[in-house]
Amino acid sequence: MTGPDASPEDHHPATASSAPPALNEVMFGHVHSAALRAVAVHRIPDHLADGPRTPEELAALSGTDAAALRRLLRLLAVRGLFHEDERGRFRLEPAGRPLRTDVEDSQHAGVLMITDPMFTRSAAELPETLRGGRSSFELAYGSPFFEHLHKSPEDRAVFDTGMASLSGREDELIARSYAFPERGRVVDVGGGRGGLLRAVLDRAPGLDGVLFDRPATVAEHLLDGPARAGRWRTEGGDFFEAVPSGGDLYLLKHILHDWNDEDALRILGSVRRAAAPGTRLLVVDAVLPGGGVPHPAVALDIVMLMVVEGRERTAAEFEGLLSRAGFRLRRILPTAALPSVIEAVAV
């Protein structure tokens, strides 16, 4: 029914509830992520560290509105992050524990990064990306993602701390998944603040390492500690131009997926020029299974499309890139985390 005699329900968003559950969940996905960001911004999970609280108690502690907070927590409880008891109190569920800022595996900064306007504004431009293939981020912000980060220290800080948050537990799992040599030098190319290099050096006391990334990023490295004293150095630069030479093993973690094939080959070319024949290269990235098999990297592939014109790749696509850059694929090792370890050797 349309026109002045139409029932309000005919035009109300609630009519979307008649959609199939799978469609309904996807359609309202942005509502869930917005609610998640809101409770993360106000650090509601930190206030639940000692047990359940009512929305009124949480609101008083966080400076928020109790009625609105109850509604947000009720939604996130449906997703298993919180639980509401018979007294109307909310507790933090194990799935929501990483939202706390004071736990070892905190992903609080990662949640703030993924739900930041940098990503949500980019997502809104996907229809135009679908039309012409251009990065959604560039359409929204007027410049490529990494160029924007270079110009915006605030957004760069959100990105760097977010990536460090999401990579914390992942770095340990990756380091356990590969038999690193007892001695030699590891060069972590585009290694951010050095979380993976730190995990590798901790597991292999005979190794030393070089952390290579943008100068502003390596300046905030995570490599200090008595067990690593004298075993590392940082170097700032541009991996499109050159990377440190003399490494016995090179790491590229979550780097190639940020770039299209042409740019990925430029990065691999820099590594190949620095690496002697026989030098090992470990590419740490998700490997798409193909064939419609469910995998978290399928969603990550859309983030790459949105933000950086990068892409996730299949095993065959990685093999092709590596071969063109002067490396031979040896094997692909799955890990307990999202990415795999793709081992190659310079030929």
mmCIF file of C-alpha atoms in Angstrom:
data_model
loop_
_atom_site.group_PDB
_atom_site.id
_atom_site.type_symbol
_atom_site.label_atom_id
_atom_site.label_comp_id
_atom_site.label_asym_id
_atom_site.label_seq_id
_atom_site.Cartn_x
_atom_site.Cartn_y
_atom_site.Cartn_z
ATOM 1 C CA MET A 1 0.000 0.000 0.000
ATOM 2 C CA THR A 2 1.244 3.501 -0.828
ATOM 3 C CA GLY A 3 -0.038 7.014 -0.394
ATOM 4 C CA PRO A 4 -1.573 8.740 2.629
ATOM 5 C CA ASP A 5 -3.601 5.702 3.676
ATOM 6 C CA ALA A 6 -0.562 3.427 3.887
ATOM 7 C CA SER A 7 0.161 1.770 7.214
ATOM 8 C CA PRO A 8 3.401 3.013 8.884
ATOM 9 C CA GLU A 9 4.596 -0.586 8.938
ATOM 10 C CA ASP A 10 4.557 -0.633 5.124
ATOM 11 C CA HIS A 11 7.535 1.733 5.097
ATOM 12 C CA HIS A 12 9.220 0.830 8.405
ATOM 13 C CA PRO A 13 12.721 -0.710 8.415
ATOM 14 C CA ALA A 14 11.355 -3.508 10.603
ATOM 15 C CA THR A 15 9.706 -5.007 7.535
ATOM 16 C CA ALA A 16 13.214 -6.164 6.604
ATOM 17 C CA SER A 17 12.826 -8.845 9.294
ATOM 18 C CA SER A 18 10.748 -10.820 6.795
ATOM 19 C CA ALA A 19 13.885 -11.327 4.705
ATOM 20 C CA PRO A 20 15.611 -14.729 4.813
ATOM 21 C CA PRO A 21 17.896 -14.968 7.891
ATOM 22 C CA ALA A 22 21.123 -15.019 5.866
ATOM 23 C CA LEU A 23 20.091 -11.918 3.924
ATOM 24 C CA ASN A 24 18.870 -10.219 7.087
ATOM 25 C CA GLU A 25 22.187 -10.795 8.849
ATOM 26 C CA VAL A 26 24.216 -9.332 5.998
ATOM 27 C CA MET A 27 21.810 -6.431 5.504
ATOM 28 C CA PHE A 28 22.121 -5.342 9.134
ATOM 29 C CA GLY A 29 25.831 -6.080 9.403
ATOM 30 C CA HIS A 30 26.766 -2.402 9.564
ATOM 31 C CA VAL A 31 24.456 -1.959 12.558
ATOM 32 C CA HIS A 32 26.315 -4.649 14.498
ATOM 33 C CA SER A 33 29.734 -3.202 13.704
ATOM 34 C CA ALA A 34 28.560 0.304 14.651
ATOM 35 C CA ALA A 35 27.305 -1.008 17.994
ATOM 36 C CA LEU A 36 30.604 -2.800 18.521
ATOM 37 C CA ARG A 37 32.539 0.391 17.863
ATOM 38 C CA ALA A 38 30.371 2.368 20.276
ATOM 39 C CA VAL A 39 31.003 0.052 23.232
ATOM 40 C CA ALA A 40 34.704 -0.162 22.341
ATOM 41 C CA VAL A 41 35.075 3.634 22.167
ATOM 42 C CA HIS A 42 33.555 3.949 25.660
ATOM 43 C CA ARG A 43 35.539 0.930 26.932
ATOM 44 C CA ILE A 44 32.468 -0.786 28.302
ATOM 45 C CA PRO A 45 34.208 -4.225 28.336
ATOM 46 C CA ASP A 46 36.885 -2.862 30.718
ATOM 47 C CA HIS A 47 34.150 -2.075 33.225
ATOM 48 C CA LEU A 48 32.980 -5.701 33.109
ATOM 49 C CA ALA A 49 36.367 -7.165 34.026
ATOM 50 C CA ASP A 50 35.265 -7.859 37.614
ATOM 51 C CA GLY A 51 31.864 -9.310 36.789
ATOM 52 C CA PRO A 52 28.330 -8.424 35.653
ATOM 53 C CA ARG A 53 26.936 -4.917 35.974
ATOM 54 C CA THR A 54 23.640 -3.270 35.153
ATOM 55 C CA PRO A 55 23.461 -0.741 32.319
ATOM 56 C CA GLU A 56 22.939 1.945 34.962
ATOM 57 C CA GLU A 57 26.169 0.986 36.728
ATOM 58 C CA LEU A 58 28.061 0.822 33.434
ATOM 59 C CA ALA A 59 26.655 4.167 32.318
ATOM 60 C CA ALA A 60 27.785 5.841 35.541
ATOM 61 C CA LEU A 61 31.294 4.429 35.123
ATOM 62 C CA SER A 62 31.612 5.287 31.431
ATOM 63 C CA GLY A 63 29.701 8.548 31.146
ATOM 64 C CA THR A 64 27.120 7.095 28.766
ATOM 65 C CA ASP A 65 23.328 6.889 28.583
ATOM 66 C CA ALA A 66 21.988 3.804 30.362
ATOM 67 C CA ALA A 67 18.947 3.277 28.137
ATOM 68 C CA ALA A 68 20.954 3.475 24.916
ATOM 69 C CA LEU A 69 23.687 1.292 26.386
ATOM 70 C CA ARG A 70 21.190 -1.428 27.342
ATOM 71 C CA ARG A 71 19.955 -1.569 23.756
ATOM 72 C CA LEU A 72 23.453 -1.809 22.275
ATOM 73 C CA LEU A 73 24.544 -4.514 24.711
ATOM 74 C CA ARG A 74 21.349 -6.454 24.022
ATOM 75 C CA LEU A 75 22.202 -6.494 20.306
ATOM 76 C CA LEU A 76 25.796 -7.568 20.911
ATOM 77 C CA ALA A 77 24.586 -10.257 23.311
ATOM 78 C CA VAL A 78 22.758 -11.803 20.356
ATOM 79 C CA ARG A 79 26.188 -12.112 18.696
ATOM 80 C CA GLY A 80 27.645 -13.872 21.743
ATOM 81 C CA LEU A 81 29.908 -11.069 22.959
ATOM 82 C CA PHE A 82 27.877 -10.265 26.086
ATOM 83 C CA HIS A 83 25.200 -12.060 28.125
ATOM 84 C CA GLU A 84 22.201 -10.544 29.879
ATOM 85 C CA ASP A 85 21.094 -12.373 33.037
ATOM 86 C CA GLU A 86 17.649 -12.554 34.630
ATOM 87 C CA ARG A 87 18.417 -9.470 36.755
ATOM 88 C CA GLY A 88 19.168 -7.340 33.703
ATOM 89 C CA ARG A 89 22.907 -7.320 34.330
ATOM 90 C CA PHE A 90 25.399 -7.823 31.502
ATOM 91 C CA ARG A 91 28.581 -9.843 31.631
ATOM 92 C CA LEU A 92 31.377 -10.151 29.104
ATOM 93 C CA GLU A 93 31.476 -13.502 27.332
ATOM 94 C CA PRO A 94 34.768 -15.233 26.360
ATOM 95 C CA ALA A 95 34.257 -14.168 22.726
ATOM 96 C CA GLY A 96 34.120 -10.536 23.880
ATOM 97 C CA ARG A 97 37.121 -10.701 26.215
ATOM 98 C CA PRO A 98 39.585 -9.395 23.577
ATOM 99 C CA LEU A 99 37.567 -6.150 23.600
ATOM 100 C CA ARG A 100 39.177 -5.321 26.942
ATOM 101 C CA THR A 101 42.244 -3.087 26.832
ATOM 102 C CA ASP A 102 43.987 -4.774 29.781
ATOM 103 C CA VAL A 103 44.286 -8.353 28.483
ATOM 104 C CA GLU A 104 47.276 -9.847 26.731
ATOM 105 C CA ASP A 105 45.331 -10.729 23.579
ATOM 106 C CA SER A 106 43.464 -7.393 23.436
ATOM 107 C CA GLN A 107 42.044 -6.525 20.031
ATOM 108 C CA HIS A 108 40.492 -3.271 21.207
ATOM 109 C CA ALA A 109 42.704 -1.162 18.939
ATOM 110 C CA GLY A 110 42.025 -3.531 16.045
ATOM 111 C CA VAL A 111 38.273 -3.127 16.459
ATOM 112 C CA LEU A 112 38.655 0.657 16.505
ATOM 113 C CA MET A 113 40.715 0.466 13.312
ATOM 114 C CA ILE A 114 38.360 -1.796 11.333
ATOM 115 C CA THR A 115 35.307 0.251 12.391
ATOM 116 C CA ASP A 116 37.060 3.601 11.845
ATOM 117 C CA PRO A 117 35.611 6.044 9.280
ATOM 118 C CA MET A 118 38.609 5.228 7.067
ATOM 119 C CA PHE A 119 36.968 1.857 6.486
ATOM 120 C CA THR A 120 33.271 2.678 6.837
ATOM 121 C CA ARG A 121 33.468 5.619 4.408
ATOM 122 C CA SER A 122 35.351 3.374 2.002
ATOM 123 C CA ALA A 123 32.674 0.695 2.287
ATOM 124 C CA ALA A 124 30.018 3.239 1.310
ATOM 125 C CA GLU A 125 31.866 3.808 -1.986
ATOM 126 C CA LEU A 126 31.829 0.146 -3.044
ATOM 127 C CA PRO A 127 29.085 0.707 -5.647
ATOM 128 C CA GLU A 128 31.420 3.102 -7.472
ATOM 129 C CA THR A 129 34.343 0.709 -7.057
ATOM 130 C CA LEU A 130 32.197 -1.967 -8.665
ATOM 131 C CA ARG A 131 31.492 0.401 -11.536
ATOM 132 C CA GLY A 132 35.100 1.313 -12.323
ATOM 133 C CA GLY A 133 37.430 -0.760 -10.160
ATOM 134 C CA ARG A 134 38.987 2.241 -8.444
ATOM 135 C CA SER A 135 39.838 2.025 -4.734
ATOM 136 C CA SER A 136 36.846 2.920 -2.551
ATOM 137 C CA PHE A 137 39.179 4.663 -0.129
ATOM 138 C CA GLU A 138 40.579 6.894 -2.850
ATOM 139 C CA LEU A 139 37.054 7.780 -3.954
ATOM 140 C CA ALA A 140 36.151 8.745 -0.380
ATOM 141 C CA TYR A 141 39.358 10.527 0.632
ATOM 142 C CA GLY A 142 40.852 11.728 -2.634
ATOM 143 C CA SER A 143 44.215 10.006 -2.266
ATOM 144 C CA PRO A 144 45.557 6.440 -2.036
ATOM 145 C CA PHE A 145 45.462 4.810 1.404
ATOM 146 C CA PHE A 146 49.172 4.777 2.233
ATOM 147 C CA GLU A 147 49.643 8.284 0.855
ATOM 148 C CA HIS A 148 46.833 9.410 3.157
ATOM 149 C CA LEU A 149 48.491 7.740 6.149
ATOM 150 C CA HIS A 150 51.727 9.548 5.346
ATOM 151 C CA LYS A 151 49.870 12.874 5.449
ATOM 152 C CA SER A 152 47.710 12.096 8.486
ATOM 153 C CA PRO A 153 49.616 11.151 11.671
ATOM 154 C CA GLU A 154 46.330 10.590 13.512
ATOM 155 C CA ASP A 155 45.041 8.038 11.011
ATOM 156 C CA ARG A 156 48.489 6.442 10.759
ATOM 157 C CA ALA A 157 48.468 5.955 14.535
ATOM 158 C CA VAL A 158 45.027 4.315 14.338
ATOM 159 C CA PHE A 159 46.285 1.989 11.605
ATOM 160 C CA ASP A 160 49.614 1.101 13.224
ATOM 161 C CA THR A 161 48.173 0.415 16.672
ATOM 162 C CA GLY A 162 45.246 -1.455 15.153
ATOM 163 C CA MET A 163 47.514 -3.701 13.105
ATOM 164 C CA ALA A 164 49.714 -4.363 16.135
ATOM 165 C CA SER A 165 46.601 -5.298 18.125
ATOM 166 C CA LEU A 166 45.276 -7.717 15.509
ATOM 167 C CA SER A 167 48.711 -9.240 14.946
ATOM 168 C CA GLY A 168 49.706 -9.845 18.561
ATOM 169 C CA ARG A 169 48.525 -13.425 19.049
ATOM 170 C CA GLU A 170 48.900 -14.138 15.336
ATOM 171 C CA ASP A 171 52.643 -13.398 15.470
ATOM 172 C CA GLU A 172 53.219 -16.058 18.121
ATOM 173 C CA LEU A 173 51.243 -18.651 16.171
ATOM 174 C CA ILE A 174 53.170 -17.900 12.987
ATOM 175 C CA ALA A 175 56.530 -18.078 14.745
ATOM 176 C CA ARG A 176 55.615 -21.529 16.066
ATOM 177 C CA SER A 177 54.564 -22.757 12.639
ATOM 178 C CA TYR A 178 57.954 -22.560 10.956
ATOM 179 C CA ALA A 179 61.335 -24.061 11.866
ATOM 180 C CA PHE A 180 63.480 -20.941 11.802
ATOM 181 C CA PRO A 181 67.232 -21.461 11.456
ATOM 182 C CA GLU A 182 69.370 -21.485 14.596
ATOM 183 C CA ARG A 183 71.662 -18.762 13.284
ATOM 184 C CA GLY A 184 71.613 -15.972 10.740
ATOM 185 C CA ARG A 185 69.899 -12.690 10.035
ATOM 186 C CA VAL A 186 66.172 -12.189 9.530
ATOM 187 C CA VAL A 187 65.034 -9.076 7.666
ATOM 188 C CA ASP A 188 61.396 -8.205 8.325
ATOM 189 C CA VAL A 189 60.351 -6.108 5.317
ATOM 190 C CA GLY A 190 57.406 -3.828 6.016
ATOM 191 C CA GLY A 191 57.406 -5.315 9.512
ATOM 192 C CA GLY A 192 55.445 -2.529 11.181
ATOM 193 C CA ARG A 193 56.378 -2.234 14.842
ATOM 194 C CA GLY A 194 58.150 -5.600 14.828
ATOM 195 C CA GLY A 195 55.695 -7.968 16.491
ATOM 196 C CA LEU A 196 56.542 -10.920 14.251
ATOM 197 C CA LEU A 197 60.286 -10.249 14.352
ATOM 198 C CA ARG A 198 60.115 -10.112 18.145
ATOM 199 C CA ALA A 199 58.328 -13.464 18.268
ATOM 200 C CA VAL A 200 60.894 -15.009 15.896
ATOM 201 C CA LEU A 201 63.888 -13.689 17.862
ATOM 202 C CA ASP A 202 62.379 -14.962 21.112
ATOM 203 C CA ARG A 203 62.015 -18.467 19.680
ATOM 204 C CA ALA A 204 65.448 -18.537 18.014
ATOM 205 C CA PRO A 205 68.068 -16.991 20.348
ATOM 206 C CA GLY A 206 70.847 -17.450 17.777
ATOM 207 C CA LEU A 207 69.207 -15.157 15.226
ATOM 208 C CA ASP A 208 69.536 -11.412 14.848
ATOM 209 C CA GLY A 209 67.085 -9.230 12.970
ATOM 210 C CA VAL A 210 66.471 -6.067 10.994
ATOM 211 C CA LEU A 211 63.096 -4.335 11.196
ATOM 212 C CA PHE A 212 62.461 -2.370 7.991
ATOM 213 C CA ASP A 213 59.489 -0.060 7.455
ATOM 214 C CA ARG A 214 58.585 3.608 7.273
ATOM 215 C CA PRO A 215 60.795 5.656 9.643
ATOM 216 C CA ALA A 216 57.808 6.861 11.685
ATOM 217 C CA THR A 217 56.615 3.274 12.145
ATOM 218 C CA VAL A 218 59.906 1.643 13.178
ATOM 219 C CA ALA A 219 60.456 4.521 15.618
ATOM 220 C CA GLU A 220 57.661 2.946 17.701
ATOM 221 C CA HIS A 221 59.083 -0.585 17.565
ATOM 222 C CA LEU A 222 58.321 -3.350 20.066
ATOM 223 C CA LEU A 223 61.782 -4.931 20.093
ATOM 224 C CA ASP A 224 63.183 -3.727 23.409
ATOM 225 C CA GLY A 225 63.887 -6.350 26.054
ATOM 226 C CA PRO A 226 66.930 -7.953 27.712
ATOM 227 C CA ALA A 227 66.538 -11.257 25.844
ATOM 228 C CA ARG A 228 66.873 -9.418 22.509
ATOM 229 C CA ALA A 229 69.534 -6.908 23.515
ATOM 230 C CA GLY A 230 72.123 -6.432 20.781
ATOM 231 C CA ARG A 231 70.294 -8.732 18.376
ATOM 232 C CA TRP A 232 68.277 -6.253 16.335
ATOM 233 C CA ARG A 233 68.310 -2.933 14.586
ATOM 234 C CA THR A 234 65.718 -0.829 12.787
ATOM 235 C CA GLU A 235 66.005 0.777 9.380
ATOM 236 C CA GLY A 236 63.599 3.178 7.712
ATOM 237 C CA GLY A 237 62.982 3.273 3.995
ATOM 238 C CA ASP A 238 60.749 2.462 1.041
ATOM 239 C CA PHE A 239 60.450 -1.193 0.026
ATOM 240 C CA PHE A 240 59.613 -0.177 -3.527
ATOM 241 C CA GLU A 241 63.110 1.265 -3.842
ATOM 242 C CA ALA A 242 65.362 -1.073 -1.852
ATOM 243 C CA VAL A 243 65.456 -3.247 1.256
ATOM 244 C CA PRO A 244 68.386 -4.114 3.547
ATOM 245 C CA SER A 245 70.832 -6.573 1.982
ATOM 246 C CA GLY A 246 72.677 -9.415 3.663
ATOM 247 C CA GLY A 247 69.700 -11.249 5.105
ATOM 248 C CA ASP A 248 69.667 -15.016 5.395
ATOM 249 C CA LEU A 249 65.872 -15.014 5.535
ATOM 250 C CA TYR A 250 63.400 -12.324 4.498
ATOM 251 C CA LEU A 251 59.872 -11.887 5.867
ATOM 252 C CA LEU A 252 56.908 -10.265 4.112
ATOM 253 C CA LYS A 253 53.948 -10.463 6.469
ATOM 254 C CA HIS A 254 50.628 -9.046 5.241
ATOM 255 C CA ILE A 255 52.466 -6.981 2.630
ATOM 256 C CA LEU A 256 51.760 -8.476 -0.798
ATOM 257 C CA HIS A 257 48.006 -8.571 -0.211
ATOM 258 C CA ASP A 258 48.046 -4.770 0.080
ATOM 259 C CA TRP A 259 49.084 -4.388 -3.558
ATOM 260 C CA ASN A 260 48.080 -5.321 -7.083
ATOM 261 C CA ASP A 261 50.289 -7.721 -9.019
ATOM 262 C CA GLU A 262 52.422 -4.988 -10.604
ATOM 263 C CA ASP A 263 53.277 -3.375 -7.271
ATOM 264 C CA ALA A 264 53.703 -6.738 -5.542
ATOM 265 C CA LEU A 265 56.311 -7.609 -8.172
ATOM 266 C CA ARG A 266 58.122 -4.334 -7.453
ATOM 267 C CA ILE A 267 58.341 -5.253 -3.757
ATOM 268 C CA LEU A 268 59.482 -8.782 -4.526
ATOM 269 C CA GLY A 269 62.014 -7.332 -6.956
ATOM 270 C CA SER A 270 63.531 -5.209 -4.166
ATOM 271 C CA VAL A 271 63.848 -8.288 -1.990
ATOM 272 C CA ARG A 272 65.355 -10.341 -4.806
ATOM 273 C CA ARG A 273 67.999 -7.680 -5.490
ATOM 274 C CA ALA A 274 68.983 -7.746 -1.812
ATOM 275 C CA ALA A 275 68.954 -11.545 -1.482
ATOM 276 C CA ALA A 276 71.725 -13.868 -2.603
ATOM 277 C CA PRO A 277 70.741 -17.016 -4.523
ATOM 278 C CA GLY A 278 69.468 -19.634 -2.113
ATOM 279 C CA THR A 279 68.179 -17.081 0.390
ATOM 280 C CA ARG A 280 64.817 -17.970 1.857
ATOM 281 C CA LEU A 281 61.751 -15.748 1.646
ATOM 282 C CA LEU A 282 58.683 -16.271 3.809
ATOM 283 C CA VAL A 283 55.512 -14.610 2.538
ATOM 284 C CA VAL A 284 52.979 -14.618 5.369
ATOM 285 C CA ASP A 285 49.546 -14.042 3.878
ATOM 286 C CA ALA A 286 46.171 -15.726 3.675
ATOM 287 C CA VAL A 287 45.852 -18.261 0.861
ATOM 288 C CA LEU A 288 42.422 -18.397 -0.738
ATOM 289 C CA PRO A 289 41.205 -21.985 -1.092
ATOM 290 C CA GLY A 290 39.105 -21.407 -4.227
ATOM 291 C CA GLY A 291 36.107 -23.472 -5.232
ATOM 292 C CA GLY A 292 33.690 -21.556 -3.013
ATOM 293 C CA VAL A 293 35.201 -22.994 0.196
ATOM 294 C CA PRO A 294 34.361 -20.685 3.135
ATOM 295 C CA HIS A 295 37.402 -18.815 4.443
ATOM 296 C CA PRO A 296 37.811 -15.595 6.475
ATOM 297 C CA ALA A 297 40.124 -14.220 3.794
ATOM 298 C CA VAL A 298 37.201 -13.975 1.384
ATOM 299 C CA ALA A 299 35.901 -11.031 3.452
ATOM 300 C CA LEU A 300 39.423 -9.671 3.856
ATOM 301 C CA ASP A 301 39.714 -9.687 0.076
ATOM 302 C CA ILE A 302 36.874 -7.150 -0.088
ATOM 303 C CA VAL A 303 38.670 -4.948 2.444
ATOM 304 C CA MET A 304 41.678 -5.029 0.129
ATOM 305 C CA LEU A 305 39.451 -4.087 -2.797
ATOM 306 C CA MET A 306 37.967 -1.218 -0.821
ATOM 307 C CA VAL A 307 41.016 0.294 0.734
ATOM 308 C CA VAL A 308 44.207 -0.382 -1.183
ATOM 309 C CA GLU A 309 43.452 -2.013 -4.549
ATOM 310 C CA GLY A 310 45.154 -5.089 -3.139
ATOM 311 C CA ARG A 311 43.890 -8.647 -3.144
ATOM 312 C CA GLU A 312 44.075 -12.018 -1.455
ATOM 313 C CA ARG A 313 45.529 -14.759 -3.671
ATOM 314 C CA THR A 314 45.341 -18.483 -4.302
ATOM 315 C CA ALA A 315 48.362 -20.786 -4.083
ATOM 316 C CA ALA A 316 48.692 -20.771 -7.871
ATOM 317 C CA GLU A 317 48.637 -16.970 -7.966
ATOM 318 C CA PHE A 318 51.361 -16.759 -5.329
ATOM 319 C CA GLU A 319 53.469 -19.273 -7.234
ATOM 320 C CA GLY A 320 53.135 -17.218 -10.401
ATOM 321 C CA LEU A 321 54.139 -13.965 -8.681
ATOM 322 C CA LEU A 322 57.125 -15.532 -6.973
ATOM 323 C CA SER A 323 58.352 -17.164 -10.185
ATOM 324 C CA ARG A 324 58.166 -13.880 -12.103
ATOM 325 C CA ALA A 325 60.204 -12.167 -9.365
ATOM 326 C CA GLY A 326 63.008 -14.730 -9.311
ATOM 327 C CA PHE A 327 61.868 -17.011 -6.492
ATOM 328 C CA ARG A 328 60.888 -20.666 -6.483
ATOM 329 C CA LEU A 329 57.945 -21.741 -4.330
ATOM 330 C CA ARG A 330 58.946 -24.564 -1.986
ATOM 331 C CA ARG A 331 55.876 -25.173 0.155
ATOM 332 C CA ILE A 332 52.899 -23.594 1.858
ATOM 333 C CA LEU A 333 52.484 -24.217 5.573
ATOM 334 C CA PRO A 334 49.138 -23.569 7.258
ATOM 335 C CA THR A 335 49.177 -21.954 10.676
ATOM 336 C CA ALA A 336 46.714 -21.806 13.556
ATOM 337 C CA ALA A 337 46.043 -18.188 12.544
ATOM 338 C CA LEU A 338 44.488 -16.705 9.400
ATOM 339 C CA PRO A 339 47.624 -16.528 7.209
ATOM 340 C CA SER A 340 49.789 -19.320 5.871
ATOM 341 C CA VAL A 341 53.576 -19.335 5.605
ATOM 342 C CA ILE A 342 54.575 -19.434 1.955
ATOM 343 C CA GLU A 343 58.205 -20.506 1.725
ATOM 344 C CA ALA A 344 60.227 -19.620 -1.378
ATOM 345 C CA VAL A 345 63.899 -19.485 -2.283
ATOM 346 C CA ALA A 346 65.809 -16.995 -4.452
ATOM 347 C CA VAL A 347 67.014 -18.609 -7.702
#
